[in-house]
Amino acid sequence: MLYVAGHRPTTVQDHVALVEIDLTGELMIAAAAASEDRLSPDRIDEVLEVDGGDPADRVPPGTGTAGRCPD
C-alpha cells in the first residue's frame, strides 16, 4: 500500500526566502531583456538596487563568508 501524506496548510512564511525569490525574478527579467550574454556586476547592482561598494569586498557566489579573510 502506498502512503501519501495529507495536505497541510502553510501558516508560516519565510520572509527572507520570499525576498530572495522576488530578487531572483528581477534578475531573470533583466537578463531576458539584456542584449549581452551576461549581466555585468554593475547592472546586477542596479537591478538589485544596491551600492556596488568595493569590488574587493565581493564574495564569489556559493562561497558565503567562507571565502573571505577575517577582518
Short mmCIF file of N, CA, C and O in Angstrom, two decimals:
data_model
loop_
_atom_site.label_atom_id
_atom_site.label_comp_id
_atom_site.label_asym_id
_atom_site.label_seq_id
_atom_site.Cartn_x
_atom_site.Cartn_y
_atom_site.Cartn_z
N MET A 1 0.84 -1.17 0.00
CA MET A 1 0.00 0.00 0.00
C MET A 1 0.89 1.24 0.00
O MET A 1 1.86 1.32 0.74
N LEU A 2 0.56 2.22 -0.81
CA LEU A 2 1.31 3.45 -0.94
C LEU A 2 0.76 4.48 0.02
O LEU A 2 -0.44 4.72 0.08
N TYR A 3 1.65 5.08 0.82
CA TYR A 3 1.23 6.11 1.77
C TYR A 3 1.44 7.48 1.14
O TYR A 3 2.51 7.78 0.63
N VAL A 4 0.42 8.30 1.17
CA VAL A 4 0.51 9.66 0.66
C VAL A 4 0.21 10.61 1.81
O VAL A 4 -0.83 10.50 2.46
N ALA A 5 1.15 11.49 2.07
CA ALA A 5 0.97 12.45 3.16
C ALA A 5 -0.17 13.39 2.83
O ALA A 5 -0.37 13.79 1.69
N GLY A 6 -0.93 13.73 3.85
CA GLY A 6 -2.04 14.66 3.67
C GLY A 6 -1.54 16.07 3.45
O GLY A 6 -0.42 16.42 3.80
N HIS A 7 -2.37 16.88 2.85
CA HIS A 7 -2.01 18.28 2.60
C HIS A 7 -2.15 19.07 3.89
O HIS A 7 -3.19 19.04 4.54
N ARG A 8 -1.08 19.77 4.27
CA ARG A 8 -1.12 20.61 5.45
C ARG A 8 -1.11 22.06 5.01
O ARG A 8 -0.30 22.45 4.17
N PRO A 9 -1.96 22.87 5.58
CA PRO A 9 -1.95 24.30 5.22
C PRO A 9 -0.65 24.96 5.69
O PRO A 9 -0.13 24.65 6.75
N THR A 10 -0.13 25.83 4.88
CA THR A 10 1.09 26.54 5.23
C THR A 10 0.71 27.80 5.99
O THR A 10 0.00 28.66 5.47
N THR A 11 1.18 27.89 7.21
CA THR A 11 0.85 29.06 8.02
C THR A 11 2.08 29.92 8.31
O THR A 11 1.96 31.02 8.77
N VAL A 12 3.26 29.40 8.04
CA VAL A 12 4.49 30.13 8.30
C VAL A 12 5.09 30.56 6.97
O VAL A 12 5.19 29.77 6.04
N GLN A 13 5.48 31.82 6.89
CA GLN A 13 6.12 32.32 5.68
C GLN A 13 7.56 32.66 6.01
O GLN A 13 7.85 33.26 7.04
N ASP A 14 8.44 32.28 5.14
CA ASP A 14 9.85 32.63 5.27
C ASP A 14 10.04 33.92 4.49
O ASP A 14 10.17 33.92 3.27
N HIS A 15 10.06 35.04 5.21
CA HIS A 15 10.12 36.34 4.56
C HIS A 15 11.44 36.54 3.80
O HIS A 15 11.45 37.18 2.75
N VAL A 16 12.52 36.00 4.30
CA VAL A 16 13.80 36.11 3.61
C VAL A 16 13.72 35.36 2.28
O VAL A 16 14.16 35.86 1.24
N ALA A 17 13.15 34.17 2.29
CA ALA A 17 13.02 33.39 1.06
C ALA A 17 12.14 34.12 0.06
O ALA A 17 12.44 34.13 -1.15
N LEU A 18 11.08 34.76 0.52
CA LEU A 18 10.20 35.49 -0.40
C LEU A 18 10.93 36.66 -1.04
O LEU A 18 10.77 36.92 -2.24
N VAL A 19 11.76 37.35 -0.28
CA VAL A 19 12.54 38.45 -0.84
C VAL A 19 13.55 37.92 -1.85
O VAL A 19 13.73 38.49 -2.93
N GLU A 20 14.22 36.81 -1.52
CA GLU A 20 15.18 36.22 -2.45
C GLU A 20 14.51 35.79 -3.74
O GLU A 20 15.07 35.98 -4.83
N ILE A 21 13.31 35.24 -3.65
CA ILE A 21 12.57 34.84 -4.84
C ILE A 21 12.24 36.06 -5.69
O ILE A 21 12.38 36.06 -6.91
N ASP A 22 11.82 37.14 -5.05
CA ASP A 22 11.50 38.37 -5.76
C ASP A 22 12.73 38.94 -6.46
O ASP A 22 12.67 39.33 -7.63
N LEU A 23 13.87 38.97 -5.75
CA LEU A 23 15.09 39.50 -6.35
C LEU A 23 15.57 38.62 -7.51
O LEU A 23 16.04 39.13 -8.54
N THR A 24 15.43 37.31 -7.36
CA THR A 24 15.80 36.40 -8.44
C THR A 24 14.94 36.66 -9.66
O THR A 24 15.43 36.67 -10.80
N GLY A 25 13.66 36.88 -9.44
CA GLY A 25 12.76 37.21 -10.55
C GLY A 25 13.18 38.49 -11.26
O GLY A 25 13.15 38.56 -12.50
N GLU A 26 13.56 39.50 -10.48
CA GLU A 26 14.02 40.76 -11.08
C GLU A 26 15.27 40.54 -11.94
O GLU A 26 15.40 41.10 -13.02
N LEU A 27 16.19 39.70 -11.43
CA LEU A 27 17.40 39.40 -12.20
C LEU A 27 17.06 38.64 -13.48
O LEU A 27 17.65 38.89 -14.54
N MET A 28 16.11 37.72 -13.40
CA MET A 28 15.71 36.95 -14.59
C MET A 28 15.09 37.87 -15.65
O MET A 28 15.36 37.72 -16.85
N ILE A 29 14.28 38.81 -15.21
CA ILE A 29 13.66 39.75 -16.14
C ILE A 29 14.73 40.61 -16.80
O ILE A 29 14.72 40.82 -18.02
N ALA A 30 15.68 41.10 -16.00
CA ALA A 30 16.76 41.93 -16.54
C ALA A 30 17.62 41.13 -17.51
O ALA A 30 18.01 41.64 -18.57
N ALA A 31 17.91 39.89 -17.18
CA ALA A 31 18.74 39.05 -18.06
C ALA A 31 18.01 38.77 -19.37
O ALA A 31 18.63 38.77 -20.44
N ALA A 32 16.72 38.54 -19.30
CA ALA A 32 15.95 38.27 -20.52
C ALA A 32 15.89 39.50 -21.43
O ALA A 32 15.86 39.36 -22.66
N ALA A 33 15.90 40.69 -20.83
CA ALA A 33 15.81 41.91 -21.62
C ALA A 33 17.18 42.41 -22.10
O ALA A 33 17.24 43.28 -22.97
N ALA A 34 18.25 41.85 -21.58
CA ALA A 34 19.60 42.32 -21.91
C ALA A 34 20.01 41.85 -23.29
O ALA A 34 19.67 40.76 -23.73
N SER A 35 20.79 42.69 -23.95
CA SER A 35 21.29 42.32 -25.28
C SER A 35 22.59 41.51 -25.18
O SER A 35 22.92 40.77 -26.10
N GLU A 36 23.31 41.64 -24.07
CA GLU A 36 24.55 40.89 -23.90
C GLU A 36 24.25 39.51 -23.31
O GLU A 36 23.15 39.24 -22.87
N ASP A 37 25.27 38.64 -23.33
CA ASP A 37 25.10 37.28 -22.83
C ASP A 37 24.94 37.23 -21.31
O ASP A 37 24.24 36.38 -20.79
N ARG A 38 25.65 38.12 -20.61
CA ARG A 38 25.62 38.13 -19.14
C ARG A 38 25.42 39.54 -18.64
O ARG A 38 25.83 40.50 -19.28
N LEU A 39 24.82 39.64 -17.46
CA LEU A 39 24.70 40.95 -16.83
C LEU A 39 26.02 41.29 -16.15
O LEU A 39 26.63 40.45 -15.49
N SER A 40 26.44 42.52 -16.30
CA SER A 40 27.67 42.96 -15.64
C SER A 40 27.38 43.11 -14.14
O SER A 40 26.22 43.29 -13.73
N PRO A 41 28.43 43.06 -13.33
CA PRO A 41 28.21 43.28 -11.88
C PRO A 41 27.54 44.62 -11.60
O PRO A 41 26.68 44.70 -10.71
N ASP A 42 27.86 45.66 -12.37
CA ASP A 42 27.22 46.96 -12.17
C ASP A 42 25.73 46.90 -12.49
O ASP A 42 24.91 47.50 -11.80
N ARG A 43 25.37 46.17 -13.56
CA ARG A 43 23.95 46.04 -13.93
C ARG A 43 23.20 45.24 -12.88
O ARG A 43 22.07 45.56 -12.53
N ILE A 44 23.82 44.20 -12.33
CA ILE A 44 23.19 43.41 -11.28
C ILE A 44 22.94 44.29 -10.07
O ILE A 44 21.85 44.27 -9.49
N ASP A 45 23.94 45.10 -9.68
CA ASP A 45 23.76 46.02 -8.55
C ASP A 45 22.62 46.99 -8.81
O ASP A 45 21.83 47.29 -7.91
N GLU A 46 22.52 47.46 -10.06
CA GLU A 46 21.45 48.39 -10.42
C GLU A 46 20.08 47.72 -10.30
O GLU A 46 19.14 48.29 -9.75
N VAL A 47 19.96 46.49 -10.82
CA VAL A 47 18.70 45.77 -10.76
C VAL A 47 18.29 45.49 -9.31
O VAL A 47 17.13 45.63 -8.93
N LEU A 48 19.28 45.12 -8.49
CA LEU A 48 19.00 44.79 -7.09
C LEU A 48 18.94 46.03 -6.20
O LEU A 48 18.65 45.92 -5.01
N GLU A 49 19.21 47.20 -6.80
CA GLU A 49 19.18 48.47 -6.09
C GLU A 49 20.11 48.48 -4.89
O GLU A 49 19.74 48.81 -3.78
N VAL A 50 21.36 48.07 -5.14
CA VAL A 50 22.38 48.09 -4.10
C VAL A 50 23.57 48.90 -4.59
O VAL A 50 23.79 49.06 -5.77
N ASP A 51 24.35 49.39 -3.63
CA ASP A 51 25.59 50.08 -3.95
C ASP A 51 26.65 49.03 -4.16
O ASP A 51 26.83 48.15 -3.32
N GLY A 52 27.35 49.09 -5.27
CA GLY A 52 28.35 48.08 -5.59
C GLY A 52 29.47 47.99 -4.58
O GLY A 52 30.02 46.93 -4.34
N GLY A 53 29.81 49.11 -3.94
CA GLY A 53 30.87 49.09 -2.95
C GLY A 53 32.21 48.74 -3.56
O GLY A 53 32.43 48.83 -4.76
N ASP A 54 33.12 48.29 -2.73
CA ASP A 54 34.46 47.93 -3.15
C ASP A 54 34.45 46.53 -3.74
O ASP A 54 34.07 45.58 -3.06
N PRO A 55 34.86 46.35 -5.00
CA PRO A 55 34.86 45.01 -5.61
C PRO A 55 35.67 43.99 -4.81
O PRO A 55 35.38 42.81 -4.85
N ALA A 56 36.67 44.43 -4.05
CA ALA A 56 37.47 43.50 -3.25
C ALA A 56 36.66 42.89 -2.12
O ALA A 56 37.00 41.83 -1.59
N ASP A 57 35.56 43.54 -1.75
CA ASP A 57 34.70 43.02 -0.67
C ASP A 57 33.69 42.01 -1.16
O ASP A 57 33.00 41.38 -0.37
N ARG A 58 33.57 41.86 -2.48
CA ARG A 58 32.58 40.93 -3.01
C ARG A 58 33.02 39.50 -2.79
O ARG A 58 34.19 39.16 -2.91
N VAL A 59 32.06 38.65 -2.47
CA VAL A 59 32.31 37.23 -2.24
C VAL A 59 31.78 36.47 -3.45
O VAL A 59 30.64 36.70 -3.86
N PRO A 60 32.55 35.57 -4.05
CA PRO A 60 32.05 34.80 -5.19
C PRO A 60 30.79 34.02 -4.81
O PRO A 60 30.67 33.56 -3.67
N PRO A 61 29.83 33.87 -5.74
CA PRO A 61 28.61 33.15 -5.45
C PRO A 61 28.89 31.74 -4.95
O PRO A 61 29.80 31.07 -5.42
N GLY A 62 28.11 31.32 -3.97
CA GLY A 62 28.22 29.96 -3.46
C GLY A 62 29.28 29.76 -2.40
O GLY A 62 29.39 28.71 -1.82
N THR A 63 30.08 30.81 -2.12
CA THR A 63 31.13 30.62 -1.11
C THR A 63 30.72 31.16 0.25
O THR A 63 31.37 30.89 1.24
N GLY A 64 29.63 31.96 0.29
CA GLY A 64 29.22 32.53 1.57
C GLY A 64 30.36 33.34 2.14
O GLY A 64 31.11 33.98 1.43
N THR A 65 30.53 33.30 3.44
CA THR A 65 31.61 34.06 4.07
C THR A 65 32.86 33.21 4.19
O THR A 65 33.90 33.69 4.63
N ALA A 66 32.80 31.95 3.80
CA ALA A 66 33.95 31.06 3.93
C ALA A 66 35.12 31.49 3.08
O ALA A 66 36.27 31.21 3.40
N GLY A 67 34.86 32.21 1.98
CA GLY A 67 35.92 32.61 1.10
C GLY A 67 36.59 33.92 1.48
O GLY A 67 37.48 34.38 0.82
N ARG A 68 36.14 34.53 2.58
CA ARG A 68 36.68 35.81 3.00
C ARG A 68 37.65 35.68 4.15
O ARG A 68 37.49 34.82 5.01
N CYS A 69 38.61 36.55 4.17
CA CYS A 69 39.54 36.60 5.29
C CYS A 69 38.90 37.39 6.42
O CYS A 69 38.24 38.39 6.17
N PRO A 70 39.09 36.95 7.65
CA PRO A 70 38.52 37.73 8.75
C PRO A 70 39.17 39.10 8.84
O PRO A 70 40.34 39.26 8.56
N ASP A 71 38.38 40.09 9.24
CA ASP A 71 38.90 41.46 9.38
C ASP A 71 39.69 41.62 10.66
O ASP A 71 39.53 41.00 11.63
#
